[in-house]
Amino acid sequence: MSSPETRRGKRSTTTVKKPSKTSTITTQPSKTSSATTKSSKTSTTATQPSKTISAKAVVKTLTPPAETKNSSASQQSSKKTVAPPSVPKGEIEVNMNVLARKQHLCWQRGKVAEIITKEGGKVKYKVNFEEKGKILVSGHHLAFDNMPKLDELSIGCRVVVKISNEKVVYKPGIMAELPSRKNRMRFLVYIDDHTPMYVGLPFLHLVYRPLDNPLDDIPDEIHRNFMKEYLEDWPYPPQTQYKVGQAIKADYKGVMQKCEIIAVDCSLVEVIFESDKHKEWLYRGSLRLEHMVIMRHSMFKK
């Protein structure tokens, strides 16, 4: 029969082991940095139907009720976010060539004809377009016509991209990746219509005076919320892994439709839709992908 001292000793050893278990539990969140591993498992195991889950449903889930916002204020403040971009170097002056917003997703080259300071200190810029017409815009709807310097660009900054197809067009977007070996030394920009594209430095134009929160310039709520989550999760935003020839489903015209992976380029995949054979480039973490919608829905449901 063991003595009381021996029994106390056994009890003390059991209490020492418990904290070690707790310490192993606290290290598990570090696994979230390997988002691609988790997402790849989801892409192979997710077999749930996508009809009941949509990007809109995920956006609603991402938006907490009022009580949740108040109760989790300390958690949100501690969550890593990308700092807003600094004011670009240089000033816009009269007779300077610029890019100005003519309408949503359409910026054009023009020349500053006049700078007007209104009551309250608001500054407006009158721009005469090269093609036709003129417009009065604020600083966040102006961009420099020259190529920016590398140190002026940051994740989350507001840019305008020159797109050369049959006709040169300029479209606004948010910087999502800076050049690295992983993306073959290119910039990844998310256009405001949720289109991702890799571009080189000569195709970028820096917005003159972006809003304090550049995402406020994005009119589409779903894309705006997606970019908010992306910047909060950066530098480890969740992505899924795909292979060429893989059959998946992606959102097209509001419906999840069958498509096939025909190319993989770093963080992007090119798909061809079965219905009309049209091709699109999609970000591997886009809410248009069925696997991402299912994964995010299950994550926030838990």
PDB file of C-alpha atoms in Angstrom:
ATOM      1  CA  MET A   1       0.000   0.000   0.000  1.00  0.00           C
ATOM      2  CA  SER A   2       1.403   3.435  -0.984  1.00  0.00           C
ATOM      3  CA  SER A   3       1.891   6.121   1.602  1.00  0.00           C
ATOM      4  CA  PRO A   4      -0.037   9.463   1.591  1.00  0.00           C
ATOM      5  CA  GLU A   5       3.127  11.243   0.488  1.00  0.00           C
ATOM      6  CA  THR A   6       3.373   8.953  -2.532  1.00  0.00           C
ATOM      7  CA  ARG A   7      -0.239   9.641  -3.440  1.00  0.00           C
ATOM      8  CA  ARG A   8       0.352  13.369  -3.228  1.00  0.00           C
ATOM      9  CA  GLY A   9       3.364  12.936  -5.483  1.00  0.00           C
ATOM     10  CA  LYS A  10       1.307  11.165  -8.118  1.00  0.00           C
ATOM     11  CA  ARG A  11      -1.327  13.865  -8.010  1.00  0.00           C
ATOM     12  CA  SER A  12       1.303  16.561  -8.433  1.00  0.00           C
ATOM     13  CA  THR A  13       2.735  14.843 -11.504  1.00  0.00           C
ATOM     14  CA  THR A  14      -0.694  14.700 -13.125  1.00  0.00           C
ATOM     15  CA  THR A  15      -1.212  18.404 -12.568  1.00  0.00           C
ATOM     16  CA  VAL A  16       2.128  19.127 -14.202  1.00  0.00           C
ATOM     17  CA  LYS A  17       1.162  17.185 -17.343  1.00  0.00           C
ATOM     18  CA  LYS A  18      -2.072  19.122 -17.871  1.00  0.00           C
ATOM     19  CA  PRO A  19      -0.411  22.467 -18.683  1.00  0.00           C
ATOM     20  CA  SER A  20       1.757  20.716 -21.265  1.00  0.00           C
ATOM     21  CA  LYS A  21      -1.400  19.573 -23.048  1.00  0.00           C
ATOM     22  CA  THR A  22      -2.732  23.107 -22.959  1.00  0.00           C
ATOM     23  CA  SER A  23       0.488  24.447 -24.409  1.00  0.00           C
ATOM     24  CA  THR A  24       0.177  22.116 -27.392  1.00  0.00           C
ATOM     25  CA  ILE A  25      -3.341  23.340 -27.980  1.00  0.00           C
ATOM     26  CA  THR A  26      -2.311  26.976 -28.042  1.00  0.00           C
ATOM     27  CA  THR A  27       0.205  26.315 -30.782  1.00  0.00           C
ATOM     28  CA  GLN A  28      -2.409  24.935 -33.179  1.00  0.00           C
ATOM     29  CA  PRO A  29      -3.566  28.340 -34.567  1.00  0.00           C
ATOM     30  CA  SER A  30      -0.144  28.741 -36.123  1.00  0.00           C
ATOM     31  CA  LYS A  31      -1.247  26.112 -38.622  1.00  0.00           C
ATOM     32  CA  THR A  32      -3.570  28.664 -40.165  1.00  0.00           C
ATOM     33  CA  SER A  33      -0.593  30.161 -41.941  1.00  0.00           C
ATOM     34  CA  SER A  34      -0.517  27.138 -44.247  1.00  0.00           C
ATOM     35  CA  ALA A  35      -3.815  28.068 -45.814  1.00  0.00           C
ATOM     36  CA  THR A  36      -3.083  26.257 -49.023  1.00  0.00           C
ATOM     37  CA  THR A  37      -2.799  22.897 -47.209  1.00  0.00           C
ATOM     38  CA  LYS A  38      -6.179  23.307 -45.599  1.00  0.00           C
ATOM     39  CA  SER A  39      -7.795  24.522 -48.751  1.00  0.00           C
ATOM     40  CA  SER A  40      -6.344  21.680 -50.800  1.00  0.00           C
ATOM     41  CA  LYS A  41      -7.917  19.179 -48.433  1.00  0.00           C
ATOM     42  CA  THR A  42     -11.194  20.958 -48.822  1.00  0.00           C
ATOM     43  CA  SER A  43     -10.965  20.855 -52.595  1.00  0.00           C
ATOM     44  CA  THR A  44     -10.684  17.066 -52.555  1.00  0.00           C
ATOM     45  CA  THR A  45     -13.178  16.280 -49.801  1.00  0.00           C
ATOM     46  CA  ALA A  46     -15.898  18.858 -50.410  1.00  0.00           C
ATOM     47  CA  THR A  47     -18.759  17.062 -52.130  1.00  0.00           C
ATOM     48  CA  GLN A  48     -21.680  19.097 -50.803  1.00  0.00           C
ATOM     49  CA  PRO A  49     -24.025  20.624 -53.376  1.00  0.00           C
ATOM     50  CA  SER A  50     -23.344  24.294 -54.071  1.00  0.00           C
ATOM     51  CA  LYS A  51     -26.925  25.329 -54.819  1.00  0.00           C
ATOM     52  CA  THR A  52     -27.626  26.250 -51.217  1.00  0.00           C
ATOM     53  CA  ILE A  53     -24.333  28.136 -50.747  1.00  0.00           C
ATOM     54  CA  SER A  54     -23.416  31.295 -52.624  1.00  0.00           C
ATOM     55  CA  ALA A  55     -20.962  34.154 -52.364  1.00  0.00           C
ATOM     56  CA  LYS A  56     -23.767  36.374 -51.029  1.00  0.00           C
ATOM     57  CA  ALA A  57     -24.382  33.884 -48.211  1.00  0.00           C
ATOM     58  CA  VAL A  58     -20.711  33.981 -47.286  1.00  0.00           C
ATOM     59  CA  VAL A  59     -20.722  37.797 -47.256  1.00  0.00           C
ATOM     60  CA  LYS A  60     -23.690  37.770 -44.881  1.00  0.00           C
ATOM     61  CA  THR A  61     -21.838  35.335 -42.648  1.00  0.00           C
ATOM     62  CA  LEU A  62     -18.753  37.549 -42.684  1.00  0.00           C
ATOM     63  CA  THR A  63     -20.825  40.508 -41.443  1.00  0.00           C
ATOM     64  CA  PRO A  64     -21.436  40.000 -37.708  1.00  0.00           C
ATOM     65  CA  PRO A  65     -24.513  41.358 -35.886  1.00  0.00           C
ATOM     66  CA  ALA A  66     -24.273  44.509 -33.756  1.00  0.00           C
ATOM     67  CA  GLU A  67     -23.813  42.616 -30.477  1.00  0.00           C
ATOM     68  CA  THR A  68     -20.975  40.560 -31.958  1.00  0.00           C
ATOM     69  CA  LYS A  69     -19.170  43.670 -33.171  1.00  0.00           C
ATOM     70  CA  ASN A  70     -19.256  45.215 -29.692  1.00  0.00           C
ATOM     71  CA  SER A  71     -18.287  42.054 -27.861  1.00  0.00           C
ATOM     72  CA  SER A  72     -15.399  41.206 -30.209  1.00  0.00           C
ATOM     73  CA  ALA A  73     -13.962  44.711 -30.556  1.00  0.00           C
ATOM     74  CA  SER A  74     -10.751  43.700 -28.807  1.00  0.00           C
ATOM     75  CA  GLN A  75     -10.316  40.684 -31.102  1.00  0.00           C
ATOM     76  CA  GLN A  76     -10.792  42.767 -34.248  1.00  0.00           C
ATOM     77  CA  SER A  77      -8.339  45.396 -33.036  1.00  0.00           C
ATOM     78  CA  SER A  78      -5.682  42.720 -32.524  1.00  0.00           C
ATOM     79  CA  LYS A  79      -6.265  41.166 -35.978  1.00  0.00           C
ATOM     80  CA  LYS A  80      -3.581  42.036 -38.480  1.00  0.00           C
ATOM     81  CA  THR A  81      -4.615  44.481 -41.185  1.00  0.00           C
ATOM     82  CA  VAL A  82      -2.720  46.095 -44.021  1.00  0.00           C
ATOM     83  CA  ALA A  83      -1.818  49.695 -43.300  1.00  0.00           C
ATOM     84  CA  PRO A  84      -3.388  52.232 -45.688  1.00  0.00           C
ATOM     85  CA  PRO A  85      -1.042  53.376 -48.444  1.00  0.00           C
ATOM     86  CA  SER A  86       0.824  56.623 -47.902  1.00  0.00           C
ATOM     87  CA  VAL A  87       0.141  59.713 -49.990  1.00  0.00           C
ATOM     88  CA  PRO A  88       2.050  59.320 -53.267  1.00  0.00           C
ATOM     89  CA  LYS A  89       4.983  61.569 -53.998  1.00  0.00           C
ATOM     90  CA  GLY A  90       4.431  64.513 -56.318  1.00  0.00           C
ATOM     91  CA  GLU A  91       1.584  66.935 -56.827  1.00  0.00           C
ATOM     92  CA  ILE A  92      -1.008  67.382 -59.567  1.00  0.00           C
ATOM     93  CA  GLU A  93      -0.678  70.741 -61.288  1.00  0.00           C
ATOM     94  CA  VAL A  94      -2.444  72.641 -64.058  1.00  0.00           C
ATOM     95  CA  ASN A  95      -1.557  71.456 -67.606  1.00  0.00           C
ATOM     96  CA  MET A  96      -0.349  68.117 -66.247  1.00  0.00           C
ATOM     97  CA  ASN A  97      -1.302  64.912 -68.077  1.00  0.00           C
ATOM     98  CA  VAL A  98      -3.326  62.597 -65.840  1.00  0.00           C
ATOM     99  CA  LEU A  99      -5.783  59.697 -65.819  1.00  0.00           C
ATOM    100  CA  ALA A 100      -9.263  60.588 -64.605  1.00  0.00           C
ATOM    101  CA  ARG A 101     -12.371  58.558 -63.821  1.00  0.00           C
ATOM    102  CA  LYS A 102     -14.965  59.125 -66.534  1.00  0.00           C
ATOM    103  CA  GLN A 103     -17.342  56.457 -65.267  1.00  0.00           C
ATOM    104  CA  HIS A 104     -17.244  53.229 -63.276  1.00  0.00           C
ATOM    105  CA  LEU A 105     -14.471  50.951 -64.587  1.00  0.00           C
ATOM    106  CA  CYS A 106     -13.565  53.515 -67.221  1.00  0.00           C
ATOM    107  CA  TRP A 107     -10.677  55.943 -66.750  1.00  0.00           C
ATOM    108  CA  GLN A 108      -9.246  58.038 -69.580  1.00  0.00           C
ATOM    109  CA  ARG A 109      -6.187  60.160 -70.281  1.00  0.00           C
ATOM    110  CA  GLY A 110      -6.584  63.899 -70.126  1.00  0.00           C
ATOM    111  CA  LYS A 111      -5.039  67.194 -69.001  1.00  0.00           C
ATOM    112  CA  VAL A 112      -5.745  69.240 -65.885  1.00  0.00           C
ATOM    113  CA  ALA A 113      -7.322  72.511 -66.987  1.00  0.00           C
ATOM    114  CA  GLU A 114      -8.064  74.020 -63.579  1.00  0.00           C
ATOM    115  CA  ILE A 115      -7.733  73.309 -59.847  1.00  0.00           C
ATOM    116  CA  ILE A 116     -10.708  74.581 -57.813  1.00  0.00           C
ATOM    117  CA  THR A 117     -10.775  74.927 -54.017  1.00  0.00           C
ATOM    118  CA  LYS A 118     -14.355  74.937 -52.747  1.00  0.00           C
ATOM    119  CA  GLU A 119     -15.852  75.958 -49.414  1.00  0.00           C
ATOM    120  CA  GLY A 120     -14.649  73.737 -46.611  1.00  0.00           C
ATOM    121  CA  GLY A 121     -11.268  73.223 -48.292  1.00  0.00           C
ATOM    122  CA  LYS A 122     -12.352  70.530 -50.751  1.00  0.00           C
ATOM    123  CA  VAL A 123     -10.219  70.529 -53.876  1.00  0.00           C
ATOM    124  CA  LYS A 124     -11.617  69.617 -57.294  1.00  0.00           C
ATOM    125  CA  TYR A 125      -9.765  69.106 -60.565  1.00  0.00           C
ATOM    126  CA  LYS A 126     -11.210  70.033 -63.959  1.00  0.00           C
ATOM    127  CA  VAL A 127      -9.890  67.603 -66.570  1.00  0.00           C
ATOM    128  CA  ASN A 128     -10.237  67.821 -70.347  1.00  0.00           C
ATOM    129  CA  PHE A 129     -10.156  64.334 -71.866  1.00  0.00           C
ATOM    130  CA  GLU A 130      -8.056  63.604 -74.941  1.00  0.00           C
ATOM    131  CA  GLU A 131     -10.908  61.859 -76.749  1.00  0.00           C
ATOM    132  CA  LYS A 132     -13.926  63.995 -75.908  1.00  0.00           C
ATOM    133  CA  GLY A 133     -15.521  65.806 -72.983  1.00  0.00           C
ATOM    134  CA  LYS A 134     -14.420  67.200 -69.632  1.00  0.00           C
ATOM    135  CA  ILE A 135     -15.101  66.368 -65.995  1.00  0.00           C
ATOM    136  CA  LEU A 136     -14.699  67.730 -62.458  1.00  0.00           C
ATOM    137  CA  VAL A 137     -13.265  65.110 -60.096  1.00  0.00           C
ATOM    138  CA  SER A 138     -11.741  64.718 -56.633  1.00  0.00           C
ATOM    139  CA  GLY A 139      -8.196  63.566 -55.936  1.00  0.00           C
ATOM    140  CA  HIS A 140      -9.197  59.900 -55.436  1.00  0.00           C
ATOM    141  CA  HIS A 141     -10.505  59.849 -59.014  1.00  0.00           C
ATOM    142  CA  LEU A 142      -7.186  61.062 -60.448  1.00  0.00           C
ATOM    143  CA  ALA A 143      -4.067  59.047 -61.214  1.00  0.00           C
ATOM    144  CA  PHE A 144      -0.576  59.985 -62.341  1.00  0.00           C
ATOM    145  CA  ASP A 145       0.063  59.444 -66.037  1.00  0.00           C
ATOM    146  CA  ASN A 146       3.670  58.377 -65.458  1.00  0.00           C
ATOM    147  CA  MET A 147       4.947  55.018 -64.208  1.00  0.00           C
ATOM    148  CA  PRO A 148       5.146  54.826 -60.379  1.00  0.00           C
ATOM    149  CA  LYS A 149       8.271  54.018 -58.396  1.00  0.00           C
ATOM    150  CA  LEU A 150       8.462  50.613 -56.756  1.00  0.00           C
ATOM    151  CA  ASP A 151       8.637  52.033 -53.219  1.00  0.00           C
ATOM    152  CA  GLU A 152       5.392  53.966 -53.807  1.00  0.00           C
ATOM    153  CA  LEU A 153       3.413  50.728 -54.219  1.00  0.00           C
ATOM    154  CA  SER A 154       2.111  48.624 -51.329  1.00  0.00           C
ATOM    155  CA  ILE A 155      -0.423  45.891 -50.661  1.00  0.00           C
ATOM    156  CA  GLY A 156      -3.891  47.441 -50.602  1.00  0.00           C
ATOM    157  CA  CYS A 157      -2.963  50.627 -52.470  1.00  0.00           C
ATOM    158  CA  ARG A 158      -5.254  52.063 -55.123  1.00  0.00           C
ATOM    159  CA  VAL A 159      -4.004  51.834 -58.717  1.00  0.00           C
ATOM    160  CA  VAL A 160      -5.224  52.133 -62.300  1.00  0.00           C
ATOM    161  CA  VAL A 161      -4.167  49.410 -64.757  1.00  0.00           C
ATOM    162  CA  LYS A 162      -3.522  49.876 -68.453  1.00  0.00           C
ATOM    163  CA  ILE A 163      -5.104  46.961 -70.313  1.00  0.00           C
ATOM    164  CA  SER A 164      -4.069  46.465 -73.926  1.00  0.00           C
ATOM    165  CA  ASN A 165      -6.516  44.364 -75.914  1.00  0.00           C
ATOM    166  CA  GLU A 166      -8.055  45.484 -79.191  1.00  0.00           C
ATOM    167  CA  LYS A 167      -8.300  48.948 -77.612  1.00  0.00           C
ATOM    168  CA  VAL A 168      -6.299  50.376 -74.707  1.00  0.00           C
ATOM    169  CA  VAL A 169      -8.460  50.857 -71.617  1.00  0.00           C
ATOM    170  CA  TYR A 170      -7.714  51.925 -68.053  1.00  0.00           C
ATOM    171  CA  LYS A 171      -9.431  50.261 -65.088  1.00  0.00           C
ATOM    172  CA  PRO A 172      -9.122  50.853 -61.313  1.00  0.00           C
ATOM    173  CA  GLY A 173      -8.140  48.170 -58.829  1.00  0.00           C
ATOM    174  CA  ILE A 174      -6.440  47.182 -55.579  1.00  0.00           C
ATOM    175  CA  MET A 175      -2.851  45.931 -55.296  1.00  0.00           C
ATOM    176  CA  ALA A 176      -2.956  42.296 -54.110  1.00  0.00           C
ATOM    177  CA  GLU A 177       0.625  40.991 -54.608  1.00  0.00           C
ATOM    178  CA  LEU A 178       4.013  42.642 -54.979  1.00  0.00           C
ATOM    179  CA  PRO A 179       6.763  41.087 -57.159  1.00  0.00           C
ATOM    180  CA  SER A 180       8.431  37.978 -55.725  1.00  0.00           C
ATOM    181  CA  ARG A 181       9.836  34.670 -56.913  1.00  0.00           C
ATOM    182  CA  LYS A 182       6.500  33.028 -56.168  1.00  0.00           C
ATOM    183  CA  ASN A 183       4.669  35.146 -58.760  1.00  0.00           C
ATOM    184  CA  ARG A 184       7.563  35.467 -61.237  1.00  0.00           C
ATOM    185  CA  MET A 185       8.277  39.089 -60.271  1.00  0.00           C
ATOM    186  CA  ARG A 186       4.897  40.530 -61.244  1.00  0.00           C
ATOM    187  CA  PHE A 187       2.182  42.625 -59.598  1.00  0.00           C
ATOM    188  CA  LEU A 188      -1.208  41.046 -58.935  1.00  0.00           C
ATOM    189  CA  VAL A 189      -4.037  43.585 -59.148  1.00  0.00           C
ATOM    190  CA  TYR A 190      -7.694  42.951 -58.437  1.00  0.00           C
ATOM    191  CA  ILE A 191      -9.824  45.057 -60.776  1.00  0.00           C
ATOM    192  CA  ASP A 192     -13.044  46.450 -59.251  1.00  0.00           C
ATOM    193  CA  ASP A 193     -15.126  43.971 -61.272  1.00  0.00           C
ATOM    194  CA  HIS A 194     -13.435  41.071 -59.375  1.00  0.00           C
ATOM    195  CA  THR A 195     -11.056  40.319 -62.253  1.00  0.00           C
ATOM    196  CA  PRO A 196      -7.499  39.439 -61.143  1.00  0.00           C
ATOM    197  CA  MET A 197      -4.513  39.995 -63.415  1.00  0.00           C
ATOM    198  CA  TYR A 198      -0.724  39.915 -63.301  1.00  0.00           C
ATOM    199  CA  VAL A 199       0.909  43.031 -64.754  1.00  0.00           C
ATOM    200  CA  GLY A 200       4.317  44.660 -64.995  1.00  0.00           C
ATOM    201  CA  LEU A 201       5.302  48.020 -63.532  1.00  0.00           C
ATOM    202  CA  PRO A 202       4.881  49.977 -66.827  1.00  0.00           C
ATOM    203  CA  PHE A 203       1.155  49.109 -66.850  1.00  0.00           C
ATOM    204  CA  LEU A 204       0.456  50.615 -63.407  1.00  0.00           C
ATOM    205  CA  HIS A 205      -0.641  54.141 -62.497  1.00  0.00           C
ATOM    206  CA  LEU A 206      -0.859  55.304 -58.899  1.00  0.00           C
ATOM    207  CA  VAL A 207      -4.043  57.036 -57.722  1.00  0.00           C
ATOM    208  CA  TYR A 208      -3.258  60.601 -56.604  1.00  0.00           C
ATOM    209  CA  ARG A 209      -5.179  61.034 -53.315  1.00  0.00           C
ATOM    210  CA  PRO A 210      -6.838  57.711 -52.385  1.00  0.00           C
ATOM    211  CA  LEU A 211      -9.544  57.603 -49.739  1.00  0.00           C
ATOM    212  CA  ASP A 212      -8.564  56.771 -46.152  1.00  0.00           C
ATOM    213  CA  ASN A 213     -10.061  53.357 -46.887  1.00  0.00           C
ATOM    214  CA  PRO A 214      -9.427  52.670 -50.599  1.00  0.00           C
ATOM    215  CA  LEU A 215     -12.015  49.857 -50.534  1.00  0.00           C
ATOM    216  CA  ASP A 216     -14.779  52.471 -50.173  1.00  0.00           C
ATOM    217  CA  ASP A 217     -14.248  53.222 -53.865  1.00  0.00           C
ATOM    218  CA  ILE A 218     -15.380  49.686 -54.831  1.00  0.00           C
ATOM    219  CA  PRO A 219     -19.127  49.808 -55.660  1.00  0.00           C
ATOM    220  CA  ASP A 220     -19.799  46.053 -55.572  1.00  0.00           C
ATOM    221  CA  GLU A 221     -20.494  44.903 -51.987  1.00  0.00           C
ATOM    222  CA  ILE A 222     -19.457  41.269 -52.513  1.00  0.00           C
ATOM    223  CA  HIS A 223     -16.107  42.210 -54.039  1.00  0.00           C
ATOM    224  CA  ARG A 224     -15.556  44.936 -51.424  1.00  0.00           C
ATOM    225  CA  ASN A 225     -16.084  42.438 -48.578  1.00  0.00           C
ATOM    226  CA  PHE A 226     -13.863  39.889 -50.320  1.00  0.00           C
ATOM    227  CA  MET A 227     -11.019  42.406 -50.606  1.00  0.00           C
ATOM    228  CA  LYS A 228     -11.489  43.386 -46.953  1.00  0.00           C
ATOM    229  CA  GLU A 229     -11.059  39.741 -45.903  1.00  0.00           C
ATOM    230  CA  TYR A 230      -8.123  39.329 -48.287  1.00  0.00           C
ATOM    231  CA  LEU A 231      -6.227  42.280 -46.806  1.00  0.00           C
ATOM    232  CA  GLU A 232      -6.951  41.140 -43.254  1.00  0.00           C
ATOM    233  CA  ASP A 233      -5.677  37.614 -44.028  1.00  0.00           C
ATOM    234  CA  TRP A 234      -2.622  38.849 -45.936  1.00  0.00           C
ATOM    235  CA  PRO A 235       0.141  37.607 -46.266  1.00  0.00           C
ATOM    236  CA  TYR A 236      -1.593  34.210 -45.965  1.00  0.00           C
ATOM    237  CA  PRO A 237      -4.975  34.532 -47.701  1.00  0.00           C
ATOM    238  CA  PRO A 238      -6.742  31.173 -48.115  1.00  0.00           C
ATOM    239  CA  GLN A 239      -6.402  29.517 -51.511  1.00  0.00           C
ATOM    240  CA  THR A 240      -7.261  26.202 -53.115  1.00  0.00           C
ATOM    241  CA  GLN A 241      -4.933  23.951 -55.106  1.00  0.00           C
ATOM    242  CA  TYR A 242      -5.851  22.904 -58.642  1.00  0.00           C
ATOM    243  CA  LYS A 243      -4.356  20.913 -61.500  1.00  0.00           C
ATOM    244  CA  VAL A 244      -4.757  21.317 -65.246  1.00  0.00           C
ATOM    245  CA  GLY A 245      -7.604  19.142 -66.498  1.00  0.00           C
ATOM    246  CA  GLN A 246      -9.456  19.185 -63.161  1.00  0.00           C
ATOM    247  CA  ALA A 247     -13.244  19.576 -63.371  1.00  0.00           C
ATOM    248  CA  ILE A 248     -14.708  22.089 -60.900  1.00  0.00           C
ATOM    249  CA  LYS A 249     -17.633  24.458 -60.494  1.00  0.00           C
ATOM    250  CA  ALA A 250     -17.456  28.248 -60.549  1.00  0.00           C
ATOM    251  CA  ASP A 251     -19.989  31.053 -60.365  1.00  0.00           C
ATOM    252  CA  TYR A 252     -21.055  32.420 -63.739  1.00  0.00           C
ATOM    253  CA  LYS A 253     -24.018  34.766 -64.059  1.00  0.00           C
ATOM    254  CA  GLY A 254     -25.041  34.005 -60.482  1.00  0.00           C
ATOM    255  CA  VAL A 255     -25.096  30.210 -60.891  1.00  0.00           C
ATOM    256  CA  MET A 256     -22.457  27.586 -60.090  1.00  0.00           C
ATOM    257  CA  GLN A 257     -21.578  26.026 -63.432  1.00  0.00           C
ATOM    258  CA  LYS A 258     -19.254  23.245 -64.552  1.00  0.00           C
ATOM    259  CA  CYS A 259     -15.871  24.260 -65.893  1.00  0.00           C
ATOM    260  CA  GLU A 260     -12.395  22.828 -66.404  1.00  0.00           C
ATOM    261  CA  ILE A 261      -8.955  24.080 -65.349  1.00  0.00           C
ATOM    262  CA  ILE A 262      -6.920  24.707 -68.499  1.00  0.00           C
ATOM    263  CA  ALA A 263      -3.978  26.658 -66.996  1.00  0.00           C
ATOM    264  CA  VAL A 264      -2.422  27.466 -63.615  1.00  0.00           C
ATOM    265  CA  ASP A 265      -0.380  30.648 -63.176  1.00  0.00           C
ATOM    266  CA  CYS A 266       0.846  31.151 -59.590  1.00  0.00           C
ATOM    267  CA  SER A 267      -2.199  32.470 -57.675  1.00  0.00           C
ATOM    268  CA  LEU A 268      -4.495  32.301 -60.720  1.00  0.00           C
ATOM    269  CA  VAL A 269      -6.231  29.578 -62.695  1.00  0.00           C
ATOM    270  CA  GLU A 270      -7.734  29.801 -66.170  1.00  0.00           C
ATOM    271  CA  VAL A 271     -11.040  27.973 -66.602  1.00  0.00           C
ATOM    272  CA  ILE A 272     -13.257  27.182 -69.575  1.00  0.00           C
ATOM    273  CA  PHE A 273     -16.974  26.966 -68.888  1.00  0.00           C
ATOM    274  CA  GLU A 274     -18.860  23.976 -70.241  1.00  0.00           C
ATOM    275  CA  SER A 275     -21.987  25.976 -71.123  1.00  0.00           C
ATOM    276  CA  ASP A 276     -20.615  28.459 -73.664  1.00  0.00           C
ATOM    277  CA  LYS A 277     -16.874  27.573 -73.830  1.00  0.00           C
ATOM    278  CA  HIS A 278     -15.772  31.040 -72.739  1.00  0.00           C
ATOM    279  CA  LYS A 279     -12.523  31.374 -70.752  1.00  0.00           C
ATOM    280  CA  GLU A 280     -11.726  33.353 -67.615  1.00  0.00           C
ATOM    281  CA  TRP A 281      -8.857  33.840 -65.195  1.00  0.00           C
ATOM    282  CA  LEU A 282      -9.863  33.390 -61.539  1.00  0.00           C
ATOM    283  CA  TYR A 283      -7.967  33.904 -58.298  1.00  0.00           C
ATOM    284  CA  ARG A 284      -7.445  30.615 -56.431  1.00  0.00           C
ATOM    285  CA  GLY A 285      -9.121  32.117 -53.372  1.00  0.00           C
ATOM    286  CA  SER A 286     -12.059  33.707 -55.190  1.00  0.00           C
ATOM    287  CA  LEU A 287     -15.581  33.293 -53.836  1.00  0.00           C
ATOM    288  CA  ARG A 288     -16.618  32.413 -57.379  1.00  0.00           C
ATOM    289  CA  LEU A 289     -14.998  29.004 -56.853  1.00  0.00           C
ATOM    290  CA  GLU A 290     -17.276  26.370 -55.318  1.00  0.00           C
ATOM    291  CA  HIS A 291     -14.524  24.949 -53.112  1.00  0.00           C
ATOM    292  CA  MET A 292     -13.787  28.374 -51.590  1.00  0.00           C
ATOM    293  CA  VAL A 293     -17.462  29.101 -50.945  1.00  0.00           C
ATOM    294  CA  ILE A 294     -17.943  25.756 -49.173  1.00  0.00           C
ATOM    295  CA  MET A 295     -14.739  26.168 -47.175  1.00  0.00           C
ATOM    296  CA  ARG A 296     -15.506  29.699 -45.978  1.00  0.00           C
ATOM    297  CA  HIS A 297     -19.122  28.816 -45.240  1.00  0.00           C
ATOM    298  CA  SER A 298     -18.062  25.897 -43.040  1.00  0.00           C
ATOM    299  CA  MET A 299     -15.342  27.950 -41.337  1.00  0.00           C
ATOM    300  CA  PHE A 300     -17.630  30.786 -40.276  1.00  0.00           C
ATOM    301  CA  LYS A 301     -20.461  28.410 -39.445  1.00  0.00           C
ATOM    302  CA  LYS A 302     -18.207  26.823 -36.811  1.00  0.00           C
TER     303      LYS A 302
END
